[in-house]
CSV table of C-alpha atoms in Angstrom, one decimal:
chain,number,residue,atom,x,y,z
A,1,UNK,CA,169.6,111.3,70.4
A,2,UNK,CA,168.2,109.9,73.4
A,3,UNK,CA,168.7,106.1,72.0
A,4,UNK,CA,172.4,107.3,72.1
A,5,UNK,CA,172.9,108.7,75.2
A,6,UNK,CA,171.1,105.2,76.8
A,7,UNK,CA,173.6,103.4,75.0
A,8,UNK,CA,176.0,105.3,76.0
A,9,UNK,CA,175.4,105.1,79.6
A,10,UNK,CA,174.7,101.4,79.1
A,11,UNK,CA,178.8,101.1,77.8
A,12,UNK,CA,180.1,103.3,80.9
A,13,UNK,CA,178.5,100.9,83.0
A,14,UNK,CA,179.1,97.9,81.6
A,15,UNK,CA,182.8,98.8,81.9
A,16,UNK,CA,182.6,99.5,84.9
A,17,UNK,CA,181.3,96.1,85.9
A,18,UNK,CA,183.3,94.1,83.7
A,19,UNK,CA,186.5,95.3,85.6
A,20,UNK,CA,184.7,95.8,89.0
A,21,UNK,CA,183.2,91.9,88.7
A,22,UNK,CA,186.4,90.3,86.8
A,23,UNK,CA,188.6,91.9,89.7
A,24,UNK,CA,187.3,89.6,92.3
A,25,UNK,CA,188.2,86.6,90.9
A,26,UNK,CA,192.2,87.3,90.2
A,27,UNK,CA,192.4,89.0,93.7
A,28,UNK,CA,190.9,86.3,95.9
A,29,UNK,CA,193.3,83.8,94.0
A,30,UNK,CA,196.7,85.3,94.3
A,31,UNK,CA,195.7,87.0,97.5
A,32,UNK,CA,195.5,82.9,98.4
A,33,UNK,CA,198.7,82.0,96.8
A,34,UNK,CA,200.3,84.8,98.8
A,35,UNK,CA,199.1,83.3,101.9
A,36,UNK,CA,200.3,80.0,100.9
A,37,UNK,CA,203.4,81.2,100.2
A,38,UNK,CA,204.2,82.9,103.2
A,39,UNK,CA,202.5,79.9,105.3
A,40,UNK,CA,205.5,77.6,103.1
A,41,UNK,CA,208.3,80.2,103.8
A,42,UNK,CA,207.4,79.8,107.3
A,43,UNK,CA,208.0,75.9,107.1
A,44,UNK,CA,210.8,76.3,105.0
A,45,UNK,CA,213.0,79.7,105.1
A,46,UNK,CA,215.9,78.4,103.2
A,47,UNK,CA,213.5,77.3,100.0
A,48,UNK,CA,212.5,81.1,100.0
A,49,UNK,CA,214.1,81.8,96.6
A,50,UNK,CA,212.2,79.2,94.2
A,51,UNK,CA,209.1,79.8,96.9
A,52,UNK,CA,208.8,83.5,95.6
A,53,UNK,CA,209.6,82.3,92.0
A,54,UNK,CA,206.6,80.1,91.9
A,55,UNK,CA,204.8,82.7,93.9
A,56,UNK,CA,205.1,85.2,91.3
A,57,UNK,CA,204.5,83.5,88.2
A,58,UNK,CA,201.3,81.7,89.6
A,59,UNK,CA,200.0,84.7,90.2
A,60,UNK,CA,201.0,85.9,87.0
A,61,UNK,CA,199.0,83.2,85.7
A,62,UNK,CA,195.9,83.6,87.4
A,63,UNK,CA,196.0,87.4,86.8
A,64,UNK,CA,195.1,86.6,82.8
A,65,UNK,CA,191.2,86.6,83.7
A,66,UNK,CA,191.7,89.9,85.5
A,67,UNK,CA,193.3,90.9,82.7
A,68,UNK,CA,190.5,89.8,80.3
A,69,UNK,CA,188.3,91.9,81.6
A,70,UNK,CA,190.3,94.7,81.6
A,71,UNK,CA,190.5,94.3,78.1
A,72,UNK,CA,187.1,94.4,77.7
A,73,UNK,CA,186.4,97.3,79.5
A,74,UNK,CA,189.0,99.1,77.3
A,75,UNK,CA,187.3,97.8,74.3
A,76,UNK,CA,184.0,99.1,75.6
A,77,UNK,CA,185.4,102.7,76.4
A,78,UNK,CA,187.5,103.2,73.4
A,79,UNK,CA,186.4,101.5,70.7
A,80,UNK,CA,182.4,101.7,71.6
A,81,UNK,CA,181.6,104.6,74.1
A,82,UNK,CA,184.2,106.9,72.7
A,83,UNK,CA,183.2,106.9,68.9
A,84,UNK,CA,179.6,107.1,70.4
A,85,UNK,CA,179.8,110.1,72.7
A,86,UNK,CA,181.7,112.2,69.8
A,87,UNK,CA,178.6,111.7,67.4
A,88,UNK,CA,176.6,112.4,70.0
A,89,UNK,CA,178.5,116.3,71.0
A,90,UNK,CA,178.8,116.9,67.2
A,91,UNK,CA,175.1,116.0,66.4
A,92,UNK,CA,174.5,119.1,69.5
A,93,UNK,CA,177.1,121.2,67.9
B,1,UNK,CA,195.0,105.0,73.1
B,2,UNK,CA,196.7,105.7,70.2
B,3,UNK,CA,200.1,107.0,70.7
B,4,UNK,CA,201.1,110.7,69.3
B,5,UNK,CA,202.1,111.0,65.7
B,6,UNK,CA,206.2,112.9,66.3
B,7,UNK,CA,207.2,113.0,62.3
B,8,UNK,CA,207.0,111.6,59.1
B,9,UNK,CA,209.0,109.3,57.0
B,10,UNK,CA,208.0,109.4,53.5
B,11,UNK,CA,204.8,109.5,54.4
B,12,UNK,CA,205.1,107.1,56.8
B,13,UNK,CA,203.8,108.6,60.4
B,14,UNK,CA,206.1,107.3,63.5
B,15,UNK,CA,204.8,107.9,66.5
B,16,UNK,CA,206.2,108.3,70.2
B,17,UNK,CA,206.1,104.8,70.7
B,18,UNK,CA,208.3,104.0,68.0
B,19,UNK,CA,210.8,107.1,69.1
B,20,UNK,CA,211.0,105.6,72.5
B,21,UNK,CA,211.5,101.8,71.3
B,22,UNK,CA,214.7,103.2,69.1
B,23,UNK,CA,215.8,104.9,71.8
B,24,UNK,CA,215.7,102.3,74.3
B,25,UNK,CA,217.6,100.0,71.7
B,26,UNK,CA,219.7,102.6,70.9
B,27,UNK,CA,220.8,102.7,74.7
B,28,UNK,CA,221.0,98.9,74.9
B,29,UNK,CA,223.3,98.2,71.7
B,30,UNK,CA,225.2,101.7,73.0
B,31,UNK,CA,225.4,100.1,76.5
B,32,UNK,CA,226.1,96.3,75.5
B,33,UNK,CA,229.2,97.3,73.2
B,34,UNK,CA,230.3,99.5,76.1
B,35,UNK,CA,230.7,96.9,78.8
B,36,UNK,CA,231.7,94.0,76.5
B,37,UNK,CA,234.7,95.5,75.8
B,38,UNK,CA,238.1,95.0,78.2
B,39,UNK,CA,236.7,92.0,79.9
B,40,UNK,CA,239.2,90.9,82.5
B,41,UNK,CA,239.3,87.4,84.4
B,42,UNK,CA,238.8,89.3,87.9
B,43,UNK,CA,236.1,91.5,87.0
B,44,UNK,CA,236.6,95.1,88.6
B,45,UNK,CA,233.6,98.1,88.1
B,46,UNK,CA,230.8,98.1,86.0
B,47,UNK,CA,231.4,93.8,85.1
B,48,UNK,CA,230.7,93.6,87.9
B,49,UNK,CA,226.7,94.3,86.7
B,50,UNK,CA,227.4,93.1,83.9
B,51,UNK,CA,228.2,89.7,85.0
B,52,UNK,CA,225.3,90.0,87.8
B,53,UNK,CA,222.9,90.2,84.8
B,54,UNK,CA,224.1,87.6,82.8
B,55,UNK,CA,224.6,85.1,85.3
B,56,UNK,CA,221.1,85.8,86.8
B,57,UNK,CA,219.6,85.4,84.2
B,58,UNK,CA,221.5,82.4,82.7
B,59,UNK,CA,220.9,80.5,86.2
B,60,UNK,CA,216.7,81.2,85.5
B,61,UNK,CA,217.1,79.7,82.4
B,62,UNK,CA,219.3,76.9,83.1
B,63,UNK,CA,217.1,76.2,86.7
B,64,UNK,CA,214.1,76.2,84.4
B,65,UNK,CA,215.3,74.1,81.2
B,66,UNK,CA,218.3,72.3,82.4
B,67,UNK,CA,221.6,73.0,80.2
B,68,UNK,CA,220.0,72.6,76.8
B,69,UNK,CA,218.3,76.0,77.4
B,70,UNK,CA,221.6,77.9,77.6
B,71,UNK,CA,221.1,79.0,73.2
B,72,UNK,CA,218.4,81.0,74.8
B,73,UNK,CA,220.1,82.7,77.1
B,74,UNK,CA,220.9,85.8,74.7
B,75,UNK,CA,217.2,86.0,73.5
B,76,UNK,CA,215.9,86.0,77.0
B,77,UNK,CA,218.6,88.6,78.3
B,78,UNK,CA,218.0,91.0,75.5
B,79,UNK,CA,213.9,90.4,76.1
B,80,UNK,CA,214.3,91.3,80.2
B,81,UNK,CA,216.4,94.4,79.4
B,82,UNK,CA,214.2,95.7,76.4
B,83,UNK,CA,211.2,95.6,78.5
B,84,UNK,CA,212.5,96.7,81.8
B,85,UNK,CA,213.8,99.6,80.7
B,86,UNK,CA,211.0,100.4,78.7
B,87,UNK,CA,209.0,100.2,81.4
B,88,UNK,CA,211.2,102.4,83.3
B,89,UNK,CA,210.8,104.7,80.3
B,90,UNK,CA,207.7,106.6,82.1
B,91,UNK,CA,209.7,107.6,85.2
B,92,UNK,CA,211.4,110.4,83.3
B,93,UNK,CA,209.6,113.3,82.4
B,94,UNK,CA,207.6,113.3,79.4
B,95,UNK,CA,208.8,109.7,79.1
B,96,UNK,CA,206.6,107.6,77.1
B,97,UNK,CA,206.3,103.6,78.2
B,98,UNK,CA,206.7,101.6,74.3
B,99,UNK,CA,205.2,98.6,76.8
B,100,UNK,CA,202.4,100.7,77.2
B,101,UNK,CA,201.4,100.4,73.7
B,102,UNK,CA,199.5,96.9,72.7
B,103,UNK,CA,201.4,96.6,69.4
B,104,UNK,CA,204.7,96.3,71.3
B,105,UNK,CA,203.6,93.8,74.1
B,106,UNK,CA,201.8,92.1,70.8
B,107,UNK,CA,204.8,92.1,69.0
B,108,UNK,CA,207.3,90.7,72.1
B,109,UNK,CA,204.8,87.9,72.8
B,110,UNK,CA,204.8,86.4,68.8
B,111,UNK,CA,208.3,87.1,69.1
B,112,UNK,CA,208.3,84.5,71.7
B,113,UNK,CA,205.7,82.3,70.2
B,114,UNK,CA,208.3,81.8,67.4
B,115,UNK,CA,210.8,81.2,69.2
B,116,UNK,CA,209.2,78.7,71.0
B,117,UNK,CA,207.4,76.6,68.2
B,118,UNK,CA,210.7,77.0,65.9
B,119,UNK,CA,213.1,75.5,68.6
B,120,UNK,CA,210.4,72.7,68.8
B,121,UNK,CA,210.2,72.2,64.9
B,122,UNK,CA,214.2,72.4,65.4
B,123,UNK,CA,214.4,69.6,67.8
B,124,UNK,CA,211.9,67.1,66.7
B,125,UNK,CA,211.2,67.8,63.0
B,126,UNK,CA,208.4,69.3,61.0
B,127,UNK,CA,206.4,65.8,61.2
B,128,UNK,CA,206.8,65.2,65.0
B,129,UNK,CA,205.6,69.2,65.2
B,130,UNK,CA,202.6,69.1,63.0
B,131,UNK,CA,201.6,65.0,65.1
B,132,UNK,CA,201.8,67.8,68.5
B,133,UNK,CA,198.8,69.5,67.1
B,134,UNK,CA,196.4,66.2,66.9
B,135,UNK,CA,197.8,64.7,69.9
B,136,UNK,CA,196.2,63.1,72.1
B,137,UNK,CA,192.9,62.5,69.7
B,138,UNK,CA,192.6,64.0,66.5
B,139,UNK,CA,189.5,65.4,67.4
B,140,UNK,CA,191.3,67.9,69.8
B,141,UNK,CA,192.9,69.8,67.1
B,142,UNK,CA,190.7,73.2,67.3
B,143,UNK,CA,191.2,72.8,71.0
B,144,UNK,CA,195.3,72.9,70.4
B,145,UNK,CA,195.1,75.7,68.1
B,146,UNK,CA,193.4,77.6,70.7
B,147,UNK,CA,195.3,76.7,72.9
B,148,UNK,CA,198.4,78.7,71.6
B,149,UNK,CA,196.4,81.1,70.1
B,150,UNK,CA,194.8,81.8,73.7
B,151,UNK,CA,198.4,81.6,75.5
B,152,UNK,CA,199.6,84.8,72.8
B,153,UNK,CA,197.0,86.6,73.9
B,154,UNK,CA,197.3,86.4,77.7
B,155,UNK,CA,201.0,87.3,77.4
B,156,UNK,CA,200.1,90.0,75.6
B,157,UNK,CA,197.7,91.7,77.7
B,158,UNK,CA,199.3,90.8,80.7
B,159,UNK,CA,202.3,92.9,79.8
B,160,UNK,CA,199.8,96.0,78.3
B,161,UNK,CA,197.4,95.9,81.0
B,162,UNK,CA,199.4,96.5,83.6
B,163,UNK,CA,201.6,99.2,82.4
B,164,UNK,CA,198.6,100.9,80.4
B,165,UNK,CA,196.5,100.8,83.5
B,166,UNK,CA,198.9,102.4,85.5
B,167,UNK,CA,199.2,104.9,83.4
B,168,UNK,CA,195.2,105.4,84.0
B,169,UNK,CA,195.5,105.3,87.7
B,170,UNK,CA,198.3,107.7,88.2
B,171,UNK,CA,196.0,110.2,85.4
B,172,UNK,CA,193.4,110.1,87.3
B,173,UNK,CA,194.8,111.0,90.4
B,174,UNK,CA,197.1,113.6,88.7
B,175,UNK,CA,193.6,114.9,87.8
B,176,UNK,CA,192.6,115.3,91.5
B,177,UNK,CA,196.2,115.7,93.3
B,178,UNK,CA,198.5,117.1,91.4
B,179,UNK,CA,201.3,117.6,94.0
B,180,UNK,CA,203.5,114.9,96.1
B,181,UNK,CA,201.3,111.8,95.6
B,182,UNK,CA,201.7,111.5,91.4
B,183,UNK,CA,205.4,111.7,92.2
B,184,UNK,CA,205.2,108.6,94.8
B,185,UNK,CA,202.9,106.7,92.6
B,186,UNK,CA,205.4,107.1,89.7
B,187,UNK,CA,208.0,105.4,91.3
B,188,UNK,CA,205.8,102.6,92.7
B,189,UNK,CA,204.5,101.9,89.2
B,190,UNK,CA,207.2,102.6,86.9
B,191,UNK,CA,210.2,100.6,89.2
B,192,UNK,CA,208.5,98.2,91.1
B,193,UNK,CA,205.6,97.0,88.9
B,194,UNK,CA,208.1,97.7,86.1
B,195,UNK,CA,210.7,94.8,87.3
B,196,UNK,CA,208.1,92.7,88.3
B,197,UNK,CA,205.8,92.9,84.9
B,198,UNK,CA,209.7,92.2,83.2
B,199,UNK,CA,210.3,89.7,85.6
B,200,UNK,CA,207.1,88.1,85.0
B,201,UNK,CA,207.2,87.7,81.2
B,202,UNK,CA,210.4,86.9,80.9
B,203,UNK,CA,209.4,83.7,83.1
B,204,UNK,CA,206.2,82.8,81.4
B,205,UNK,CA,208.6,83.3,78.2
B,206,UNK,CA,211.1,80.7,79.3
B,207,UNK,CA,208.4,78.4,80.6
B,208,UNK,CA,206.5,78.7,77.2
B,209,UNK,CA,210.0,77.4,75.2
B,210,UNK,CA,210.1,74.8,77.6
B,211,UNK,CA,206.6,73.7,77.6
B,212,UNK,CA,207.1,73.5,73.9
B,213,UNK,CA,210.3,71.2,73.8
B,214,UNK,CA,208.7,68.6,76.4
């Protein structure tokens, strides 16, 4: 009983972390390609229309790690945690 | 995360999802005979959209891939319009998003992945194809294979992540405001991540063909 409530508290929080941690990454790099984006419109106003195409699908791009983790924190809570955590009420009744 | 279970065919359970994805093709087949019909050479109401959509989107493809992408044009159209008004789908009450769903974002991005590697098989031939995969050493082949398999993946999630976690955030703060805010949200998330999510695959779809046909 207690083995299973440790483990899972262990999956709630290492879903947490995976998206808290994997969150950085993908938000320091498109919050970057944003800047860079608006530092070229700046330069350039009449190139704005391929500027924001290139803009958006780089940060498409670097949003797949983000996106990784949130994967695995779903795994965690739906396919670990949630099974768990209904053994564990039934075995209380 | 799996989707409610509406009726069964022959034993066969369909859920929501699947009700929502009919629909939305329903509305698109419905809507494409519609406005096909009675074209004129000055265009005068709603050709006016329609011709906004198709040449958009036409100009994309052709800005992307050059002139040789224009058979694709149809694919990609009916791809953007599927998935943006599927992810419009949760802005109306009790609307389900099918993009929401991993099996429909799974089943767009192989979609694409077939497209992509049978328009290459198309262009250069089986042989050339299968050479791609041990290019530039023959040791690389796993690292190919991965490759592909890894790009699938990533367009995928990308698509299911978003939408689906949406969906989470505007739950949980249903869950603590259930006035005013939700409704705000709502529109944030279904119209403006929705046409940027669409806008997003559909470009990492045409860049995939092209990457392909290089």
């Amino acid at each position: 009983m207690l083995e299973a409530a440790i483990a899972i508290a262990a999956i709630a929080v290492g879903a947490g972390l995976a998206m808290g941690i994997g969150a950085v990454g993908p938000a320091v790099g498109e919050g970057y390609v944003a800047g860079k984006a608006v530092e070229a419109i700046a330069r350039q106003p009449e190139a704005e229309n391929s500027i924001r195409t290139t803009m958006v699908l780089g940060q498409a791009i670097s949003e797949s790690t983000g996106i990784y983790s949130l994967a695995v924190a779903l795994l965690l809570i739906f396919f670990m945690g949630l099974p768990l955590a209904n053994r564990l009420l039934e075995l209380l009744g | 995360m799996e989707s409610k279970v509406v009726f069964d065919i022959l034993g066969i359970p369909v859920t929501e999802n699947v009700v929502w994805t009919w629909g939305i093709m329903a509305v698109l087949i419905a809507a494409s005979f519609l406005l096909s019909r009675n074209l004129k050479r000055v265009p005068t109401g709603f050709q006016h959209v329609t011709e906004l959509i198709v040449d958009g989107l036409e100009g994309l493809v052709v800005r992307v891939m050059g002139s040789r992408g224009r058979v694709f044009v149809p694919f990609i159209i009916a791809l953007a319009l599927f998935i943006l008004l599927a992810n419009f789908a949760s802005i109306l009450p009790g609307g389900v998003s099918p993009t929401a769903s991993l099996s429909t974002t799974a089943a767009l991005a192989v979609l694409v992945l077939l497209v992509s590697h049978g328009a290459e098989i198309k262009q250069k031939g089986l042989k050339t194809y299968i050479k791609g995969y041990f290019s530039p050493y023959f040791i690389l082949f796993p690292l190919n294979v991965i490759g592909e398999i890894a790009k699938v993946l990533s367009h995928a999630f990308r698509l299911f992540g978003n939408i689906f976690g949406g969906g989470i955030i505007l739950s949980i703060i249903y869950m603590f405001v259930p006035v005013v805010i939700p409704g705000i949200l709502n529109i944030w998330f279904g119209f403006f991540q929705g046409i940027i999510q669409a806008a997003v695959f559909v470009m990492l779809a045409i860049v995939y063909i092209q990457v392909r046909l290089e």
